[in-house]
Amino acid sequence: GSYSFSSTVVNKAGLEEAINNASDINEFFYTADSYQDLKEALEKAQEVQNNKDATAEQVQQATDLLNSAIENLVPIAQDGSESNPYQINDIDDITLFANTVNSGSSFEGKYVELTTDLDLSGMDWMPIGTESSMTTGDGFAGVFNGNGHVISNVNITDSSEYATFGLFGTISGTVRNLGVENVTVNSGSVDCRSGGFAGTLTTGGFIDNCYVVKANVTATSRVAAGFVGQSYNGTIQNSYVKDVVTSGG
């Protein structure tokens, strides 16, 4: 006898597009509840995408659910304008802020303010604006106002190559009115820039009325400094360092 087999290939292009769109959305700019709905819909969509036996109906349901979650995202109350800046209220906020900058959102033209002192004890800190293009990368390009608050116990251990390390990695925007205390940086990377406050200050970068107190900065390869590892035509004013130990390669 003869046998014939047929199989239907389910089109997942729409689902893939929805997944890509959702993956590009930054949590920082939306309310926690609405982003959680998106996160759950994205996880379900990815499960269907990876299921080779998923039916056309399942694919369509997952696509519709994810697109709906995207449409229903609720922006946070702050819009990043000078009169309504994004607010950093706790450790979760500043961690999310750092992740957002490091994912490619430079915050150029936007304002961010710190509303309280923060103690980063127990964390392996990822600098705000870690850049591999040290002289040309944007890093953080907005305006960050510390409002006279202090971020303390910043610990960084990283062996990435050609990178920038400090509370901030690369600054091409403005940071003002911020204190940093008890900083430890151990960067063992090739050709790195490390500082207690920032690794690199690029052209247009501006630091005003800031300080670092008690810093131990080690850069096994290249530049280590108490305040800023290296400035490429940036400006620092009304700022100081105290009780700093550095070791560069």
CSV table of C-alpha atoms in Angstrom, one decimal:
chain,number,residue,atom,x,y,z
A,1,GLY,CA,0.0,0.0,0.0
A,2,SER,CA,1.0,3.6,-0.2
A,3,TYR,CA,0.9,6.2,2.6
A,4,SER,CA,0.8,9.9,2.5
A,5,PHE,CA,1.6,12.3,5.3
A,6,SER,CA,0.7,16.0,5.5
A,7,SER,CA,1.7,18.6,8.0
A,8,THR,CA,0.6,22.2,8.5
A,9,VAL,CA,3.3,24.7,9.1
A,10,VAL,CA,1.9,27.3,11.6
A,11,ASN,CA,2.9,30.9,10.7
A,12,LYS,CA,4.5,32.5,13.8
A,13,ALA,CA,5.7,35.7,12.1
A,14,GLY,CA,3.2,37.9,13.9
A,15,LEU,CA,4.0,36.3,17.2
A,16,GLU,CA,7.7,36.8,16.6
A,17,GLU,CA,7.1,40.5,15.8
A,18,ALA,CA,5.1,40.9,19.0
A,19,ILE,CA,7.9,39.3,21.1
A,20,ASN,CA,10.5,41.5,19.5
A,21,ASN,CA,8.4,44.6,20.2
A,22,ALA,CA,7.8,43.6,23.8
A,23,SER,CA,11.5,42.7,24.4
A,24,ASP,CA,12.5,46.3,23.4
A,25,ILE,CA,10.3,47.9,26.0
A,26,ASN,CA,12.1,49.2,29.1
A,27,GLU,CA,10.5,48.5,32.5
A,28,PHE,CA,11.7,51.8,34.0
A,29,PHE,CA,9.2,53.9,32.1
A,30,TYR,CA,6.0,52.0,33.1
A,31,THR,CA,4.1,51.2,36.2
A,32,ALA,CA,5.0,47.9,38.0
A,33,ASP,CA,1.6,46.3,37.6
A,34,SER,CA,1.2,47.0,33.9
A,35,TYR,CA,4.8,45.9,33.2
A,36,GLN,CA,4.2,42.7,35.1
A,37,ASP,CA,1.2,41.9,32.9
A,38,LEU,CA,3.5,42.4,29.9
A,39,LYS,CA,6.2,40.2,31.4
A,40,GLU,CA,3.7,37.4,32.0
A,41,ALA,CA,2.3,37.7,28.4
A,42,LEU,CA,5.8,37.7,27.0
A,43,GLU,CA,6.7,34.5,28.9
A,44,LYS,CA,3.6,32.8,27.6
A,45,ALA,CA,4.3,34.0,24.0
A,46,GLN,CA,7.9,32.7,24.2
A,47,GLU,CA,6.6,29.3,25.4
A,48,VAL,CA,4.3,29.1,22.4
A,49,GLN,CA,7.0,30.3,20.0
A,50,ASN,CA,9.3,27.5,21.2
A,51,ASN,CA,6.6,24.9,21.0
A,52,LYS,CA,6.9,23.2,17.6
A,53,ASP,CA,3.5,21.6,18.1
A,54,ALA,CA,1.7,24.8,18.9
A,55,THR,CA,-1.6,25.2,16.9
A,56,ALA,CA,-2.5,28.2,14.9
A,57,GLU,CA,-5.1,29.1,17.5
A,58,GLN,CA,-2.6,29.0,20.3
A,59,VAL,CA,-0.2,31.2,18.3
A,60,GLN,CA,-3.0,33.7,17.6
A,61,GLN,CA,-4.1,33.8,21.2
A,62,ALA,CA,-0.5,34.4,22.5
A,63,THR,CA,0.0,37.1,19.9
A,64,ASP,CA,-3.3,38.9,20.8
A,65,LEU,CA,-2.5,38.6,24.5
A,66,LEU,CA,1.0,40.1,24.1
A,67,ASN,CA,-0.1,42.9,21.8
A,68,SER,CA,-2.9,43.8,24.3
A,69,ALA,CA,-0.4,43.9,27.1
A,70,ILE,CA,1.8,46.2,25.1
A,71,GLU,CA,-1.2,48.5,24.3
A,72,ASN,CA,-2.2,48.6,28.0
A,73,LEU,CA,1.1,49.6,29.4
A,74,VAL,CA,0.7,52.6,31.8
A,75,PRO,CA,3.5,55.2,31.8
A,76,ILE,CA,4.8,56.2,35.2
A,77,ALA,CA,3.7,59.6,36.5
A,78,GLN,CA,7.0,61.3,35.7
A,79,ASP,CA,7.9,62.2,32.2
A,80,GLY,CA,11.5,63.1,32.6
A,81,SER,CA,11.0,66.8,32.0
A,82,GLU,CA,12.8,69.4,34.1
A,83,SER,CA,9.6,70.2,36.0
A,84,ASN,CA,8.7,66.5,36.4
A,85,PRO,CA,11.9,64.5,36.5
A,86,TYR,CA,12.2,60.7,36.8
A,87,GLN,CA,12.6,59.9,40.5
A,88,ILE,CA,15.0,57.4,42.1
A,89,ASN,CA,13.4,56.5,45.4
A,90,ASP,CA,15.2,53.3,46.5
A,91,ILE,CA,17.7,50.7,45.5
A,92,ASP,CA,15.3,48.9,43.1
A,93,ASP,CA,14.9,52.2,41.3
A,94,ILE,CA,18.6,52.9,40.8
A,95,THR,CA,19.3,49.4,39.8
A,96,LEU,CA,16.5,49.5,37.2
A,97,PHE,CA,17.8,53.0,36.1
A,98,ALA,CA,21.3,51.6,35.6
A,99,ASN,CA,20.0,48.6,33.6
A,100,THR,CA,17.9,50.9,31.4
A,101,VAL,CA,20.9,53.1,30.6
A,102,ASN,CA,23.0,50.1,30.0
A,103,SER,CA,20.4,48.7,27.6
A,104,GLY,CA,20.9,51.7,25.4
A,105,SER,CA,18.6,54.5,26.8
A,106,SER,CA,21.0,57.4,27.3
A,107,PHE,CA,18.3,59.7,28.8
A,108,GLU,CA,19.5,62.5,26.6
A,109,GLY,CA,17.3,65.5,27.1
A,110,LYS,CA,15.7,63.9,30.2
A,111,TYR,CA,16.0,64.8,33.9
A,112,VAL,CA,16.5,62.4,36.8
A,113,GLU,CA,16.6,63.1,40.5
A,114,LEU,CA,17.6,61.2,43.6
A,115,THR,CA,15.2,61.6,46.5
A,116,THR,CA,17.0,59.8,49.3
A,117,ASP,CA,20.4,58.5,50.5
A,118,LEU,CA,21.1,55.0,49.2
A,119,ASP,CA,23.3,52.2,50.7
A,120,LEU,CA,24.4,49.7,48.2
A,121,SER,CA,26.0,47.3,50.7
A,122,GLY,CA,26.0,43.6,49.6
A,123,MET,CA,25.6,44.4,45.9
A,124,ASP,CA,28.0,43.9,43.1
A,125,TRP,CA,27.2,47.2,41.4
A,126,MET,CA,26.9,47.5,37.6
A,127,PRO,CA,28.0,51.1,36.7
A,128,ILE,CA,25.4,53.4,35.2
A,129,GLY,CA,26.4,53.7,31.6
A,130,THR,CA,29.1,51.0,31.1
A,131,GLU,CA,30.5,51.6,27.6
A,132,SER,CA,32.9,49.8,25.5
A,133,SER,CA,33.5,52.9,23.3
A,134,MET,CA,35.1,55.0,26.0
A,135,THR,CA,35.8,58.1,24.0
A,136,THR,CA,32.6,58.1,21.9
A,137,GLY,CA,29.9,56.2,23.9
A,138,ASP,CA,27.1,58.2,25.4
A,139,GLY,CA,26.6,56.3,28.7
A,140,PHE,CA,24.4,58.6,30.7
A,141,ALA,CA,23.5,61.7,28.6
A,142,GLY,CA,20.8,63.3,30.7
A,143,VAL,CA,20.8,65.5,33.8
A,144,PHE,CA,21.1,63.7,37.2
A,145,ASN,CA,20.4,65.7,40.3
A,146,GLY,CA,21.5,64.1,43.5
A,147,ASN,CA,19.8,66.8,45.6
A,148,GLY,CA,22.6,66.6,48.1
A,149,HIS,CA,22.1,62.9,48.9
A,150,VAL,CA,24.8,60.3,49.3
A,151,ILE,CA,25.2,56.9,47.7
A,152,SER,CA,27.4,54.7,49.8
A,153,ASN,CA,29.1,51.3,49.9
A,154,VAL,CA,29.6,51.0,46.1
A,155,ASN,CA,31.4,47.7,45.3
A,156,ILE,CA,32.4,46.8,41.7
A,157,THR,CA,34.4,43.8,40.6
A,158,ASP,CA,34.5,43.3,36.9
A,159,SER,CA,36.9,41.9,34.3
A,160,SER,CA,35.2,43.1,31.2
A,161,GLU,CA,37.5,44.5,28.5
A,162,TYR,CA,37.6,48.0,27.2
A,163,ALA,CA,35.0,49.2,29.7
A,164,THR,CA,34.4,52.0,32.2
A,165,PHE,CA,33.8,51.6,35.9
A,166,GLY,CA,32.6,53.8,38.8
A,167,LEU,CA,29.2,54.6,40.3
A,168,PHE,CA,28.7,55.9,36.7
A,169,GLY,CA,30.5,54.2,33.9
A,170,THR,CA,30.4,56.9,31.1
A,171,ILE,CA,28.9,60.3,31.6
A,172,SER,CA,28.2,62.5,28.5
A,173,GLY,CA,25.5,64.5,30.3
A,174,THR,CA,25.4,66.3,33.6
A,175,VAL,CA,25.6,65.0,37.2
A,176,ARG,CA,25.3,67.4,40.1
A,177,ASN,CA,24.8,67.6,43.9
A,178,LEU,CA,25.8,64.0,44.6
A,179,GLY,CA,28.1,62.4,47.2
A,180,VAL,CA,29.6,59.0,46.9
A,181,GLU,CA,31.2,57.3,50.0
A,182,ASN,CA,33.0,54.1,50.6
A,183,VAL,CA,33.8,52.9,47.0
A,184,THR,CA,35.7,49.8,46.1
A,185,VAL,CA,36.5,49.2,42.4
A,186,ASN,CA,38.4,46.1,41.2
A,187,SER,CA,38.6,46.1,37.5
A,188,GLY,CA,40.9,43.6,35.9
A,189,SER,CA,40.0,44.4,32.3
A,190,VAL,CA,42.1,45.3,29.3
A,191,ASP,CA,42.4,49.0,28.7
A,192,CYS,CA,39.7,50.1,31.3
A,193,ARG,CA,38.9,53.4,32.9
A,194,SER,CA,38.0,53.3,36.6
A,195,GLY,CA,37.1,56.0,39.1
A,196,GLY,CA,35.3,56.3,42.4
A,197,PHE,CA,32.6,58.5,40.8
A,198,ALA,CA,32.8,57.7,37.1
A,199,GLY,CA,35.1,55.8,34.7
A,200,THR,CA,34.9,58.2,31.8
A,201,LEU,CA,33.7,61.8,31.3
A,202,THR,CA,33.3,62.4,27.6
A,203,THR,CA,32.9,65.6,25.5
A,204,GLY,CA,30.0,67.6,26.9
A,205,GLY,CA,30.1,65.7,30.2
A,206,PHE,CA,29.7,67.9,33.2
A,207,ILE,CA,30.0,67.1,36.9
A,208,ASP,CA,29.2,69.8,39.4
A,209,ASN,CA,29.1,70.0,43.2
A,210,CYS,CA,29.9,66.3,43.8
A,211,TYR,CA,32.4,64.4,45.9
A,212,VAL,CA,34.0,61.0,46.7
A,213,VAL,CA,35.1,60.1,50.2
A,214,LYS,CA,36.9,56.9,51.0
A,215,ALA,CA,37.6,55.1,47.7
A,216,ASN,CA,39.9,52.2,46.8
A,217,VAL,CA,40.2,52.0,43.0
A,218,THR,CA,42.2,49.3,41.3
A,219,ALA,CA,42.6,49.0,37.5
A,220,THR,CA,44.8,46.1,36.7
A,221,SER,CA,45.1,47.3,33.1
A,222,ARG,CA,45.3,51.1,32.4
A,223,VAL,CA,43.7,53.9,34.4
A,224,ALA,CA,42.6,54.2,38.0
A,225,ALA,CA,41.6,57.5,39.8
A,226,GLY,CA,39.7,58.5,42.9
A,227,PHE,CA,37.1,60.6,41.1
A,228,VAL,CA,37.0,60.1,37.3
A,229,GLY,CA,39.2,57.6,35.5
A,230,GLN,CA,39.7,59.8,32.5
A,231,SER,CA,38.1,62.9,31.1
A,232,TYR,CA,37.9,63.5,27.3
A,233,ASN,CA,37.1,67.2,27.2
A,234,GLY,CA,34.6,66.9,30.0
A,235,THR,CA,34.2,69.5,32.8
A,236,ILE,CA,34.4,69.0,36.6
A,237,GLN,CA,33.7,71.9,39.0
A,238,ASN,CA,33.1,72.5,42.7
A,239,SER,CA,33.9,68.8,43.4
A,240,TYR,CA,36.5,67.0,45.5
A,241,VAL,CA,37.9,63.6,46.6
A,242,LYS,CA,39.2,62.6,50.1
A,243,ASP,CA,40.8,59.5,51.5
A,244,VAL,CA,41.5,57.7,48.2
A,245,VAL,CA,43.8,54.8,47.3
A,246,THR,CA,44.4,54.0,43.6
A,247,SER,CA,46.4,51.4,41.8
A,248,GLY,CA,46.6,51.4,38.0
A,249,GLY,CA,48.2,49.3,35.3
